[in-house]
Amino acid sequence: MQGIETLSMMNPAALASRPEDAGHLAQRQRELLGLRPLRPNLFVFDEFGLPAALRGCDCKICGRRFFPSRRSCMHCFTADGLVESSLSGEGIVHASTVSRVRSVVGHEPAYAYGCVSLDDDSLRIFTAFAGDTPESFQPGRRVRLSFNRIPATELVPTLGYCFVPAAGGQHGSR
Amino acid sequence: MGRANRSAFVAGIGMTGFGRHDDRGIEDLGQEACAQALLDAGMSPADVEAAYCGSALGASLQGMTGIGQSVMLELGIGRIPVINVENACATGATALHMAWRDVAFGVHDVVLVVGVDKAVMPKGAVLRVETSRLETQLGDTFPGAFALMAQQHMLRYGTTTRQLAEVSVKNHHNGSLNPLAQFNKVFTREEVLGSAVIADPLTLLSCCPNSDGAAAVVVCARDRLPSPQRSVRIAASVLTSGYYEPMRDLTRWECEVEAARLAYMQSGLGPHEIDCAEVHDAFTISELLHCEGLGFCEPGQSGPMLDSGATRLDGRLPINPSGGLLARGHPPGASGLAQIFELVTQMRGEAGPRQVRRADSVLAQIMGGSKGNDSQACAVHILSRDLDG
């Protein structure tokens, strides 16, 4: 489909350089291969065709960072100074809720979502939470970025992102 | 915006009952509200020089476009400019703002404004809108977005679920006195807190319903007022859009703070001179945040303000005497005009058992949609009984 990114097949040469990861990579590819990204240009992909980071952009003129990436800086009104960037993959839960009703696109309750303050980016982004009980994602919890098929029954199979508990991380400042 | 060169007035108001109208079409509801407003103003369809029609959901839920022309057709109004307006929940107020512009800047003398929607959904179904938003596709819901704000307000200021519930108790009490409200039933705090959780910490009775209904207003220049004693002056009409700051404070909306600032400047009034207000209580937390955003109290003080009784019908600043969205109901295209209907009714002293003590200077606030950490739109109107301001 023109203009729509899809995950490419695993790069055999790249895989050959990391044979110990083959099982994990193959599993991730089974999970994520062929999914339609939530938005074009939302993800940075690694050499295996797997999503590795969220893509933002920086304005070289005013120094602001944006997510999702934009065509022009909303403060400087120029596209010339914008460069793409990868957002940091860890942060702190800023706000959270547990939805007890089915979403309009078919997320089944109960599920958690909210906002995460990223460690390095002066950004607070919207996200789903996964990997623990919905009620556990209280403000202050350290979380890290992950990627998944969005668990919404009324969407075409879609590559999304979520934040999951960070290994060893408990709570921090919001 | 340039400086308005004359005053604009609300000369007539009309409104259907809000609730469930399975057997009626959008044109039918719109026609009823418009006919009432024209009759109330002492005008006929022939007096109308232009019309604005707000419908937030007609296109997506009923597959309808050109709703304004369809309503005008029912009224026998043709040939004049008819403009259809969509601005999410601020749709009706946006239509009013456009009519105010027309009159205040001398484009037209008599403009009819109508807002209408049929938003009641089948039992158990959620409102099927904004499905293409990134946040929606990640799981966001309307109640959930406000639940995040409630959590932040509770963490920062110590606001409690009891205080949130008291907003619903107050507004359902007011709605029980309003024959046009969707819900004429009172609820206790325990019933609000004990209703089904929708998005922690908001429960079912913390959320407004999706409703069917219409409201209409006739906006008029001074020299065309058929009945000056029943008319009120639009002392301020302001529409803003969001300020899309990624690190925004979730306990306030920048677009609301700016709209309020501009409205107070335009009217020459301050927040402490407002006698009564209708605000966008789509969720209980919303009313508290609006009290702060509009300057009725300091940030974090809306809970204590509520506890003091100041926002009750007999308080110093009654908020949502109509019952608000929580009890009056919420057809998004009509809600902004339903607020004006209520405030004009209060200013005329015709609100019956829910009449507030003083309504010389009143304020209506409503917002629409969400985008980039702010609301898409915010409208603030201030009405004054002082016709010569």
mmCIF file of C-alpha atoms in Angstrom, chain B residues 29-374:
data_model
loop_
_atom_site.group_PDB
_atom_site.id
_atom_site.type_symbol
_atom_site.label_atom_id
_atom_site.label_comp_id
_atom_site.label_asym_id
_atom_site.label_seq_id
_atom_site.Cartn_x
_atom_site.Cartn_y
_atom_site.Cartn_z
ATOM 1 C CA LEU B 29 -36.226 19.240 16.689
ATOM 2 C CA GLY B 30 -34.411 22.209 15.157
ATOM 3 C CA GLN B 31 -37.632 23.632 13.802
ATOM 4 C CA GLU B 32 -39.306 23.482 17.220
ATOM 5 C CA ALA B 33 -36.463 25.343 18.934
ATOM 6 C CA CYS B 34 -36.268 27.984 16.178
ATOM 7 C CA ALA B 35 -40.009 28.574 16.120
ATOM 8 C CA GLN B 36 -39.999 29.067 19.878
ATOM 9 C CA ALA B 37 -37.088 31.497 19.669
ATOM 10 C CA LEU B 38 -38.725 33.575 16.947
ATOM 11 C CA LEU B 39 -42.023 33.618 18.797
ATOM 12 C CA ASP B 40 -40.218 34.578 21.995
ATOM 13 C CA ALA B 41 -38.500 37.427 20.169
ATOM 14 C CA GLY B 42 -41.755 38.595 18.618
ATOM 15 C CA MET B 43 -40.359 38.033 15.147
ATOM 16 C CA SER B 44 -41.343 36.073 12.094
ATOM 17 C CA PRO B 45 -39.219 33.985 9.713
ATOM 18 C CA ALA B 46 -39.277 36.931 7.321
ATOM 19 C CA ASP B 47 -37.223 38.986 9.783
ATOM 20 C CA VAL B 48 -34.272 36.581 9.723
ATOM 21 C CA GLU B 49 -31.356 37.854 7.627
ATOM 22 C CA ALA B 50 -28.932 34.992 8.200
ATOM 23 C CA ALA B 51 -28.782 31.722 10.109
ATOM 24 C CA TYR B 52 -26.124 29.537 11.697
ATOM 25 C CA CYS B 53 -26.837 25.908 12.473
ATOM 26 C CA GLY B 54 -24.604 23.874 14.755
ATOM 27 C CA SER B 55 -24.595 20.103 14.677
ATOM 28 C CA ALA B 56 -21.597 18.285 16.035
ATOM 29 C CA LEU B 57 -22.700 14.771 15.196
ATOM 30 C CA GLY B 58 -25.313 14.950 12.451
ATOM 31 C CA ALA B 59 -22.806 14.065 9.777
ATOM 32 C CA SER B 60 -21.235 11.155 11.640
ATOM 33 C CA LEU B 61 -24.300 9.673 13.375
ATOM 34 C CA GLN B 62 -27.149 10.475 10.985
ATOM 35 C CA GLY B 63 -25.145 10.886 7.786
ATOM 36 C CA MET B 64 -26.654 14.320 7.320
ATOM 37 C CA THR B 65 -25.129 17.446 5.848
ATOM 38 C CA GLY B 66 -26.801 20.776 5.191
ATOM 39 C CA ILE B 67 -28.779 20.448 8.410
ATOM 40 C CA GLY B 68 -29.146 24.220 8.691
ATOM 41 C CA GLN B 69 -30.845 24.436 5.325
ATOM 42 C CA SER B 70 -33.098 21.498 6.250
ATOM 43 C CA VAL B 71 -34.197 23.220 9.461
ATOM 44 C CA MET B 72 -34.753 26.513 7.637
ATOM 45 C CA LEU B 73 -36.785 24.683 5.026
ATOM 46 C CA GLU B 74 -39.082 23.481 7.804
ATOM 47 C CA LEU B 75 -39.448 27.093 8.927
ATOM 48 C CA GLY B 76 -40.038 28.399 5.419
ATOM 49 C CA ILE B 77 -36.821 30.398 5.520
ATOM 50 C CA GLY B 78 -34.923 30.476 2.256
ATOM 51 C CA ARG B 79 -32.682 32.664 0.125
ATOM 52 C CA ILE B 80 -30.696 34.014 3.071
ATOM 53 C CA PRO B 81 -27.159 32.862 3.973
ATOM 54 C CA VAL B 82 -27.289 29.678 6.056
ATOM 55 C CA ILE B 83 -24.002 28.446 7.488
ATOM 56 C CA ASN B 84 -23.492 25.017 9.046
ATOM 57 C CA VAL B 85 -21.113 24.882 11.994
ATOM 58 C CA GLU B 86 -19.194 22.038 13.641
ATOM 59 C CA ASN B 87 -16.856 22.573 16.590
ATOM 60 C CA ALA B 88 -17.329 19.447 18.729
ATOM 61 C CA CYS B 89 -19.106 20.186 22.027
ATOM 62 C CA ALA B 90 -18.557 23.921 21.475
ATOM 63 C CA THR B 91 -20.598 23.778 18.270
ATOM 64 C CA GLY B 92 -23.667 25.675 19.464
ATOM 65 C CA ALA B 93 -21.606 28.343 21.203
ATOM 66 C CA THR B 94 -19.468 28.708 18.097
ATOM 67 C CA ALA B 95 -22.592 29.302 16.019
ATOM 68 C CA LEU B 96 -23.653 31.954 18.523
ATOM 69 C CA HIS B 97 -20.237 33.572 18.322
ATOM 70 C CA MET B 98 -20.546 33.802 14.549
ATOM 71 C CA ALA B 99 -23.977 35.399 14.865
ATOM 72 C CA TRP B 100 -22.598 37.864 17.401
ATOM 73 C CA ARG B 101 -19.863 38.783 14.911
ATOM 74 C CA ASP B 102 -22.417 39.394 12.201
ATOM 75 C CA VAL B 103 -24.462 41.750 14.356
ATOM 76 C CA ALA B 104 -21.653 43.405 16.304
ATOM 77 C CA PHE B 105 -19.714 44.195 13.133
ATOM 78 C CA GLY B 106 -22.777 45.339 11.219
ATOM 79 C CA VAL B 107 -23.104 42.557 8.665
ATOM 80 C CA HIS B 108 -26.686 41.659 9.642
ATOM 81 C CA ASP B 109 -29.305 42.958 12.070
ATOM 82 C CA VAL B 110 -31.204 39.759 12.857
ATOM 83 C CA VAL B 111 -29.520 36.365 12.921
ATOM 84 C CA LEU B 112 -31.092 33.051 13.920
ATOM 85 C CA VAL B 113 -28.839 30.514 15.664
ATOM 86 C CA VAL B 114 -29.808 26.899 16.201
ATOM 87 C CA GLY B 115 -27.964 23.902 17.579
ATOM 88 C CA VAL B 116 -29.272 20.380 17.267
ATOM 89 C CA ASP B 117 -28.098 16.796 17.627
ATOM 90 C CA LYS B 118 -29.436 13.324 18.115
ATOM 91 C CA ALA B 119 -26.748 11.619 20.155
ATOM 92 C CA VAL B 120 -28.614 8.986 22.176
ATOM 93 C CA MET B 121 -26.860 5.686 21.504
ATOM 94 C CA PRO B 122 -28.168 2.124 21.779
ATOM 95 C CA LYS B 123 -27.828 0.794 25.323
ATOM 96 C CA GLY B 124 -24.246 -0.181 26.083
ATOM 97 C CA ALA B 125 -22.806 1.527 22.989
ATOM 98 C CA VAL B 126 -20.309 4.352 23.261
ATOM 99 C CA LEU B 127 -20.455 7.466 21.131
ATOM 100 C CA ARG B 128 -18.834 6.542 17.833
ATOM 101 C CA VAL B 129 -16.783 9.651 17.143
ATOM 102 C CA GLU B 130 -13.105 10.548 16.751
ATOM 103 C CA THR B 131 -12.201 6.982 15.889
ATOM 104 C CA SER B 132 -9.285 8.143 13.769
ATOM 105 C CA ARG B 133 -7.466 9.962 16.608
ATOM 106 C CA LEU B 134 -4.168 8.421 17.645
ATOM 107 C CA GLU B 135 -5.188 8.542 21.297
ATOM 108 C CA THR B 136 -8.547 6.916 20.584
ATOM 109 C CA GLN B 137 -6.874 4.076 18.730
ATOM 110 C CA LEU B 138 -4.580 3.550 21.731
ATOM 111 C CA GLY B 139 -7.636 3.248 23.977
ATOM 112 C CA ASP B 140 -8.593 6.770 25.009
ATOM 113 C CA THR B 141 -12.234 7.462 25.845
ATOM 114 C CA PHE B 142 -13.954 10.721 26.766
ATOM 115 C CA PRO B 143 -14.441 9.727 30.418
ATOM 116 C CA GLY B 144 -10.873 8.428 30.603
ATOM 117 C CA ALA B 145 -9.374 11.696 29.416
ATOM 118 C CA PHE B 146 -11.186 13.522 32.208
ATOM 119 C CA ALA B 147 -10.313 10.802 34.692
ATOM 120 C CA LEU B 148 -6.646 11.659 34.119
ATOM 121 C CA MET B 149 -7.409 15.266 35.001
ATOM 122 C CA ALA B 150 -9.366 14.221 38.071
ATOM 123 C CA GLN B 151 -6.464 12.105 39.274
ATOM 124 C CA GLN B 152 -4.049 14.991 38.820
ATOM 125 C CA HIS B 153 -6.298 17.422 40.672
ATOM 126 C CA MET B 154 -6.722 14.961 43.515
ATOM 127 C CA LEU B 155 -2.985 14.367 43.792
ATOM 128 C CA ARG B 156 -2.008 18.013 43.632
ATOM 129 C CA TYR B 157 -4.774 19.671 45.610
ATOM 130 C CA GLY B 158 -6.314 16.931 47.703
ATOM 131 C CA THR B 159 -9.639 17.021 45.903
ATOM 132 C CA THR B 160 -11.716 14.020 46.920
ATOM 133 C CA THR B 161 -14.104 11.611 45.242
ATOM 134 C CA ARG B 162 -16.717 12.930 47.682
ATOM 135 C CA GLN B 163 -16.295 16.425 46.237
ATOM 136 C CA LEU B 164 -16.536 15.080 42.707
ATOM 137 C CA ALA B 165 -19.756 13.299 43.634
ATOM 138 C CA GLU B 166 -21.192 16.444 45.190
ATOM 139 C CA VAL B 167 -21.022 18.176 41.797
ATOM 140 C CA SER B 168 -23.304 15.498 40.408
ATOM 141 C CA VAL B 169 -25.630 15.657 43.431
ATOM 142 C CA LYS B 170 -25.929 19.456 43.068
ATOM 143 C CA ASN B 171 -26.547 19.419 39.345
ATOM 144 C CA HIS B 172 -29.072 16.594 39.486
ATOM 145 C CA HIS B 173 -30.906 18.554 42.171
ATOM 146 C CA ASN B 174 -31.011 21.533 39.809
ATOM 147 C CA GLY B 175 -32.076 19.308 36.930
ATOM 148 C CA SER B 176 -34.937 17.945 39.011
ATOM 149 C CA LEU B 177 -36.368 21.486 38.949
ATOM 150 C CA ASN B 178 -35.972 21.915 35.182
ATOM 151 C CA PRO B 179 -38.824 20.517 33.086
ATOM 152 C CA LEU B 180 -36.639 20.501 29.954
ATOM 153 C CA ALA B 181 -33.844 18.484 31.579
ATOM 154 C CA GLN B 182 -33.194 14.888 30.585
ATOM 155 C CA PHE B 183 -33.040 13.748 34.205
ATOM 156 C CA ASN B 184 -35.528 15.061 36.746
ATOM 157 C CA LYS B 185 -34.250 12.806 39.473
ATOM 158 C CA VAL B 186 -32.117 13.570 42.493
ATOM 159 C CA PHE B 187 -29.251 11.313 43.524
ATOM 160 C CA THR B 188 -27.395 10.994 46.793
ATOM 161 C CA ARG B 189 -23.636 11.147 47.089
ATOM 162 C CA GLU B 190 -23.638 7.444 47.896
ATOM 163 C CA GLU B 191 -25.584 6.672 44.737
ATOM 164 C CA VAL B 192 -23.137 8.677 42.624
ATOM 165 C CA LEU B 193 -20.120 6.999 44.213
ATOM 166 C CA GLY B 194 -21.775 3.585 44.066
ATOM 167 C CA SER B 195 -22.733 3.718 40.393
ATOM 168 C CA ALA B 196 -20.644 1.728 37.939
ATOM 169 C CA VAL B 197 -17.056 2.869 37.550
ATOM 170 C CA ILE B 198 -16.459 4.097 34.005
ATOM 171 C CA ALA B 199 -12.850 5.270 34.250
ATOM 172 C CA ASP B 200 -11.214 5.468 37.657
ATOM 173 C CA PRO B 201 -12.171 7.649 39.547
ATOM 174 C CA LEU B 202 -15.245 8.635 37.499
ATOM 175 C CA THR B 203 -18.483 6.706 37.894
ATOM 176 C CA LEU B 204 -21.530 6.540 35.636
ATOM 177 C CA LEU B 205 -23.296 9.358 37.482
ATOM 178 C CA SER B 206 -20.128 11.460 37.178
ATOM 179 C CA CYS B 207 -20.595 11.514 33.400
ATOM 180 C CA CYS B 208 -23.123 13.401 31.301
ATOM 181 C CA PRO B 209 -25.463 11.480 29.012
ATOM 182 C CA ASN B 210 -25.550 11.607 25.223
ATOM 183 C CA SER B 211 -28.832 13.290 24.379
ATOM 184 C CA ASP B 212 -31.218 14.340 21.645
ATOM 185 C CA GLY B 213 -32.397 17.920 21.524
ATOM 186 C CA ALA B 214 -32.196 21.403 20.074
ATOM 187 C CA ALA B 215 -31.873 24.981 21.269
ATOM 188 C CA ALA B 216 -32.085 28.288 19.420
ATOM 189 C CA VAL B 217 -31.367 31.963 19.952
ATOM 190 C CA VAL B 218 -32.233 35.102 18.000
ATOM 191 C CA VAL B 219 -29.369 37.616 17.962
ATOM 192 C CA CYS B 220 -30.391 41.130 17.113
ATOM 193 C CA ALA B 221 -29.121 44.686 16.752
ATOM 194 C CA ARG B 222 -30.421 47.281 19.207
ATOM 195 C CA ASP B 223 -32.641 49.128 16.765
ATOM 196 C CA ARG B 224 -34.388 45.922 15.753
ATOM 197 C CA LEU B 225 -35.230 44.751 19.279
ATOM 198 C CA PRO B 226 -38.987 44.133 19.422
ATOM 199 C CA SER B 227 -38.975 43.892 23.215
ATOM 200 C CA PRO B 228 -35.974 45.549 24.884
ATOM 201 C CA GLN B 229 -37.166 44.679 28.386
ATOM 202 C CA ARG B 230 -36.968 40.958 27.596
ATOM 203 C CA SER B 231 -33.649 41.220 25.776
ATOM 204 C CA VAL B 232 -30.142 40.882 27.179
ATOM 205 C CA ARG B 233 -26.885 42.277 25.858
ATOM 206 C CA ILE B 234 -24.058 40.013 24.775
ATOM 207 C CA ALA B 235 -21.313 41.734 26.749
ATOM 208 C CA ALA B 236 -18.620 39.349 25.534
ATOM 209 C CA SER B 237 -18.347 36.630 22.923
ATOM 210 C CA VAL B 238 -15.003 34.866 22.687
ATOM 211 C CA LEU B 239 -13.871 31.734 20.887
ATOM 212 C CA THR B 240 -10.387 30.276 21.283
ATOM 213 C CA SER B 241 -8.596 27.149 20.180
ATOM 214 C CA GLY B 242 -6.051 25.054 22.034
ATOM 215 C CA TYR B 243 -2.475 25.803 22.888
ATOM 216 C CA TYR B 244 -0.724 22.562 22.132
ATOM 217 C CA GLU B 245 1.949 22.441 24.811
ATOM 218 C CA PRO B 246 3.390 18.932 25.298
ATOM 219 C CA MET B 247 4.069 19.461 29.011
ATOM 220 C CA ARG B 248 0.680 21.011 29.717
ATOM 221 C CA ASP B 249 -0.669 21.056 33.239
ATOM 222 C CA LEU B 250 -3.518 18.522 33.220
ATOM 223 C CA THR B 251 -5.454 20.499 35.822
ATOM 224 C CA ARG B 252 -6.352 23.354 33.491
ATOM 225 C CA TRP B 253 -6.946 24.182 29.851
ATOM 226 C CA GLU B 254 -4.934 27.036 28.382
ATOM 227 C CA CYS B 255 -7.661 27.775 25.847
ATOM 228 C CA GLU B 256 -10.142 28.316 28.673
ATOM 229 C CA VAL B 257 -7.885 30.625 30.649
ATOM 230 C CA GLU B 258 -7.316 32.693 27.518
ATOM 231 C CA ALA B 259 -10.999 32.762 26.552
ATOM 232 C CA ALA B 260 -11.937 33.904 30.051
ATOM 233 C CA ARG B 261 -9.274 36.608 30.047
ATOM 234 C CA LEU B 262 -10.507 37.962 26.724
ATOM 235 C CA ALA B 263 -14.171 37.782 27.767
ATOM 236 C CA TYR B 264 -13.568 39.705 30.976
ATOM 237 C CA MET B 265 -11.593 42.302 29.038
ATOM 238 C CA GLN B 266 -14.300 42.609 26.394
ATOM 239 C CA SER B 267 -17.101 42.951 28.937
ATOM 240 C CA GLY B 268 -15.276 45.144 31.416
ATOM 241 C CA LEU B 269 -16.366 42.727 34.133
ATOM 242 C CA GLY B 270 -14.291 40.546 36.398
ATOM 243 C CA PRO B 271 -14.967 37.005 37.609
ATOM 244 C CA HIS B 272 -16.202 38.311 40.963
ATOM 245 C CA GLU B 273 -18.888 40.330 39.201
ATOM 246 C CA ILE B 274 -20.483 37.256 37.642
ATOM 247 C CA ASP B 275 -23.763 36.362 39.362
ATOM 248 C CA CYS B 276 -24.423 32.950 37.854
ATOM 249 C CA ALA B 277 -22.780 30.640 35.313
ATOM 250 C CA GLU B 278 -23.415 27.666 33.104
ATOM 251 C CA VAL B 279 -20.229 25.686 32.519
ATOM 252 C CA HIS B 280 -19.314 22.566 30.595
ATOM 253 C CA ASP B 281 -19.761 19.847 33.218
ATOM 254 C CA ALA B 282 -19.428 16.916 30.850
ATOM 255 C CA PHE B 283 -17.867 15.181 33.845
ATOM 256 C CA THR B 284 -17.916 16.150 37.504
ATOM 257 C CA ILE B 285 -14.237 17.094 37.512
ATOM 258 C CA SER B 286 -14.895 19.469 34.606
ATOM 259 C CA GLU B 287 -17.069 21.808 36.662
ATOM 260 C CA LEU B 288 -14.391 22.085 39.333
ATOM 261 C CA LEU B 289 -11.680 22.808 36.775
ATOM 262 C CA HIS B 290 -13.842 25.415 35.042
ATOM 263 C CA CYS B 291 -14.460 27.250 38.312
ATOM 264 C CA GLU B 292 -10.703 27.647 38.543
ATOM 265 C CA GLY B 293 -10.064 28.307 34.848
ATOM 266 C CA LEU B 294 -12.711 31.028 34.774
ATOM 267 C CA GLY B 295 -11.234 32.703 37.854
ATOM 268 C CA PHE B 296 -14.157 32.032 40.189
ATOM 269 C CA CYS B 297 -11.628 30.703 42.695
ATOM 270 C CA GLU B 298 -7.895 30.130 42.941
ATOM 271 C CA PRO B 299 -6.334 26.980 41.462
ATOM 272 C CA GLY B 300 -7.032 24.062 43.756
ATOM 273 C CA GLN B 301 -9.842 25.844 45.606
ATOM 274 C CA SER B 302 -12.828 24.596 43.620
ATOM 275 C CA GLY B 303 -13.416 21.705 46.027
ATOM 276 C CA PRO B 304 -13.615 23.979 49.084
ATOM 277 C CA MET B 305 -15.718 26.439 47.047
ATOM 278 C CA LEU B 306 -18.185 23.650 46.318
ATOM 279 C CA ASP B 307 -18.162 22.551 49.963
ATOM 280 C CA SER B 308 -19.020 26.093 51.041
ATOM 281 C CA GLY B 309 -22.293 25.946 49.128
ATOM 282 C CA ALA B 310 -21.297 28.918 46.943
ATOM 283 C CA THR B 311 -22.215 27.127 43.714
ATOM 284 C CA ARG B 312 -25.669 25.942 44.800
ATOM 285 C CA LEU B 313 -28.846 27.656 43.608
ATOM 286 C CA ASP B 314 -28.910 29.742 46.785
ATOM 287 C CA GLY B 315 -25.159 30.343 46.861
ATOM 288 C CA ARG B 316 -23.220 33.466 45.962
ATOM 289 C CA LEU B 317 -22.353 32.090 42.475
ATOM 290 C CA PRO B 318 -24.763 29.385 41.344
ATOM 291 C CA ILE B 319 -23.148 27.110 38.779
ATOM 292 C CA ASN B 320 -25.275 25.158 36.299
ATOM 293 C CA PRO B 321 -28.723 26.060 37.612
ATOM 294 C CA SER B 322 -30.196 24.197 34.629
ATOM 295 C CA GLY B 323 -28.702 20.946 35.871
ATOM 296 C CA GLY B 324 -25.775 21.290 33.522
ATOM 297 C CA LEU B 325 -24.787 18.649 31.035
ATOM 298 C CA LEU B 326 -24.892 16.095 33.845
ATOM 299 C CA ALA B 327 -28.661 16.405 34.351
ATOM 300 C CA ARG B 328 -30.062 18.672 31.619
ATOM 301 C CA GLY B 329 -28.366 16.426 29.040
ATOM 302 C CA HIS B 330 -25.903 16.922 26.231
ATOM 303 C CA PRO B 331 -26.782 17.030 22.557
ATOM 304 C CA PRO B 332 -23.361 18.489 21.655
ATOM 305 C CA GLY B 333 -24.578 20.778 18.900
ATOM 306 C CA ALA B 334 -27.210 22.300 21.162
ATOM 307 C CA SER B 335 -25.583 22.451 24.585
ATOM 308 C CA GLY B 336 -23.911 25.840 24.172
ATOM 309 C CA LEU B 337 -27.240 27.398 23.210
ATOM 310 C CA ALA B 338 -29.079 25.550 25.975
ATOM 311 C CA GLN B 339 -26.741 27.337 28.372
ATOM 312 C CA ILE B 340 -27.848 30.666 26.878
ATOM 313 C CA PHE B 341 -31.492 29.576 27.114
ATOM 314 C CA GLU B 342 -31.048 28.918 30.829
ATOM 315 C CA LEU B 343 -29.152 32.113 31.566
ATOM 316 C CA VAL B 344 -31.629 34.339 29.731
ATOM 317 C CA THR B 345 -34.460 32.567 31.551
ATOM 318 C CA GLN B 346 -32.694 33.301 34.832
ATOM 319 C CA MET B 347 -32.078 36.944 33.852
ATOM 320 C CA ARG B 348 -35.771 37.368 33.086
ATOM 321 C CA GLY B 349 -36.673 35.901 36.474
ATOM 322 C CA GLU B 350 -38.629 33.099 34.820
ATOM 323 C CA ALA B 351 -36.783 30.044 36.114
ATOM 324 C CA GLY B 352 -39.426 29.059 38.645
ATOM 325 C CA PRO B 353 -38.216 26.858 41.495
ATOM 326 C CA ARG B 354 -34.614 26.989 40.311
ATOM 327 C CA GLN B 355 -34.532 30.794 40.053
ATOM 328 C CA VAL B 356 -31.292 32.233 41.414
ATOM 329 C CA ARG B 357 -31.314 35.381 43.543
ATOM 330 C CA ARG B 358 -29.348 37.609 41.210
ATOM 331 C CA ALA B 359 -28.642 37.274 37.504
ATOM 332 C CA ASP B 360 -27.594 40.664 36.166
ATOM 333 C CA SER B 361 -24.258 39.514 34.735
ATOM 334 C CA VAL B 362 -23.954 35.865 33.799
ATOM 335 C CA LEU B 363 -21.420 33.681 32.010
ATOM 336 C CA ALA B 364 -21.604 30.639 29.736
ATOM 337 C CA GLN B 365 -18.557 28.496 29.060
ATOM 338 C CA ILE B 366 -18.233 25.412 26.894
ATOM 339 C CA MET B 367 -15.381 23.547 25.263
ATOM 340 C CA GLY B 368 -15.075 21.118 22.410
ATOM 341 C CA GLY B 369 -12.917 18.147 21.585
ATOM 342 C CA SER B 370 -9.357 17.499 22.595
ATOM 343 C CA LYS B 371 -6.180 17.864 20.633
ATOM 344 C CA GLY B 372 -2.521 17.924 21.537
ATOM 345 C CA ASN B 373 -3.042 18.107 25.310
ATOM 346 C CA ASP B 374 -5.572 20.925 25.180
#
